[in-house]
XYZ file of C-alpha atoms in Angstrom:
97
model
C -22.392 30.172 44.366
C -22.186 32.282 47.681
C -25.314 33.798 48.573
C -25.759 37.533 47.302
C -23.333 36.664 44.812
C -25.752 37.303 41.635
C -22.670 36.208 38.925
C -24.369 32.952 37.729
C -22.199 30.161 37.031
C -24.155 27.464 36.209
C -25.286 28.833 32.533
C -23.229 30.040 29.716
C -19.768 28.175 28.655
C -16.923 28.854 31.559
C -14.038 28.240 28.463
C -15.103 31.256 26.859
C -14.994 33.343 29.640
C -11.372 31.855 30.260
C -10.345 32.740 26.801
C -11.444 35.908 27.173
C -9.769 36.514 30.484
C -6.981 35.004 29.065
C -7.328 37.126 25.988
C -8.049 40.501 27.788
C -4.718 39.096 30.079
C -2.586 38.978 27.282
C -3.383 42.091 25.551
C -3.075 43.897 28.793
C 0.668 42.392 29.723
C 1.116 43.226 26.060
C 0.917 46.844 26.065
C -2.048 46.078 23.446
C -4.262 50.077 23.008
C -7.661 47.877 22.447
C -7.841 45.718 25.877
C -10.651 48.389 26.414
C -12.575 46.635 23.557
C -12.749 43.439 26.109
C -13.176 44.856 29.364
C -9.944 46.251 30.637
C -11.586 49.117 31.921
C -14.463 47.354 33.687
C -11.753 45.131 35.525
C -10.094 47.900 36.518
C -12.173 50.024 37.989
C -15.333 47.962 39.332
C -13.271 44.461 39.622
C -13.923 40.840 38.526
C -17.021 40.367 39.700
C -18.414 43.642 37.222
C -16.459 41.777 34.479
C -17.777 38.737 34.774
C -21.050 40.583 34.744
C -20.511 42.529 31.743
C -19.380 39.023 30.206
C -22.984 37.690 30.623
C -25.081 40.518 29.293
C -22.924 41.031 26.891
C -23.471 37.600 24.468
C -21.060 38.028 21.098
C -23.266 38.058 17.725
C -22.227 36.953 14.843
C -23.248 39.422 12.024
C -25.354 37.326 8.940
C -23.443 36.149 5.685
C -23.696 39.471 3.540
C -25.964 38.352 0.212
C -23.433 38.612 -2.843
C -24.083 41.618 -4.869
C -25.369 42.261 -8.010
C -24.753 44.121 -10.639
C -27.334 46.294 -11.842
C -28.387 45.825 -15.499
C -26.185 47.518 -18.027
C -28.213 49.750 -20.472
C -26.190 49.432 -23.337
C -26.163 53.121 -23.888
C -25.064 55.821 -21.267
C -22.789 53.426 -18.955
C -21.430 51.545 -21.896
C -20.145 54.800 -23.225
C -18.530 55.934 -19.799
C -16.768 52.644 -19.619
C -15.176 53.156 -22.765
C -14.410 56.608 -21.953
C -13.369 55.877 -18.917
C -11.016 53.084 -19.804
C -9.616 55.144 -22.691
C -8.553 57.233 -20.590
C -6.529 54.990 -18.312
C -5.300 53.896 -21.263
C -3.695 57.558 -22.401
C -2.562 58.118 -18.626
C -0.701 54.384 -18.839
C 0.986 54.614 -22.035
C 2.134 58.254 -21.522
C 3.762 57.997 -18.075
């Protein structure tokens, strides 16, 4: 590392930020509309170095599993009688069309 250079290379993975060079790269050349979404505009105006930047600060998060949902408990009273109604009604629509 040069000195004044504050990019630091010894942390983080150096494949990732290939692939997403090489990613950005590709969608660029492309013609791709969402290289913005990786840094296209960064690179282009403020250079490599303000990429590479942004590529540190900016560490990718991977949203939780959502919990499976559940279905409230069914009455047996009002909702049972919109479901019926309800599905009688797609009923009349699908046998008279």
């Amino acid at each position: 590392m040069e000195a004044g250079d504050d990019i630091d290379d010894t942390g983080g993975n150096r494949s990732d930020v290939v692939d997403g060079y090489e990613q950005l790269r590709a969608r660029a050349l492309g013609g791709a509309a969402d290289g913005w979404r990786l840094g296209l505009g960064v690179l282009q105006q403020r250079g490599m170095a303000a990429w590479l930047r942004l590529r540190q600060a900016t560490v990718p998060t991977v949203s939780p599993p959502t919990p499976a949902r559940t279905a409230p408990p069914v009455a047996g009273g009002v909702e049972a009688e919109l479901v019926g109604l309800l599905a009688s009604m797609a009923l009349a629509v699908a046998t008279a069309g």
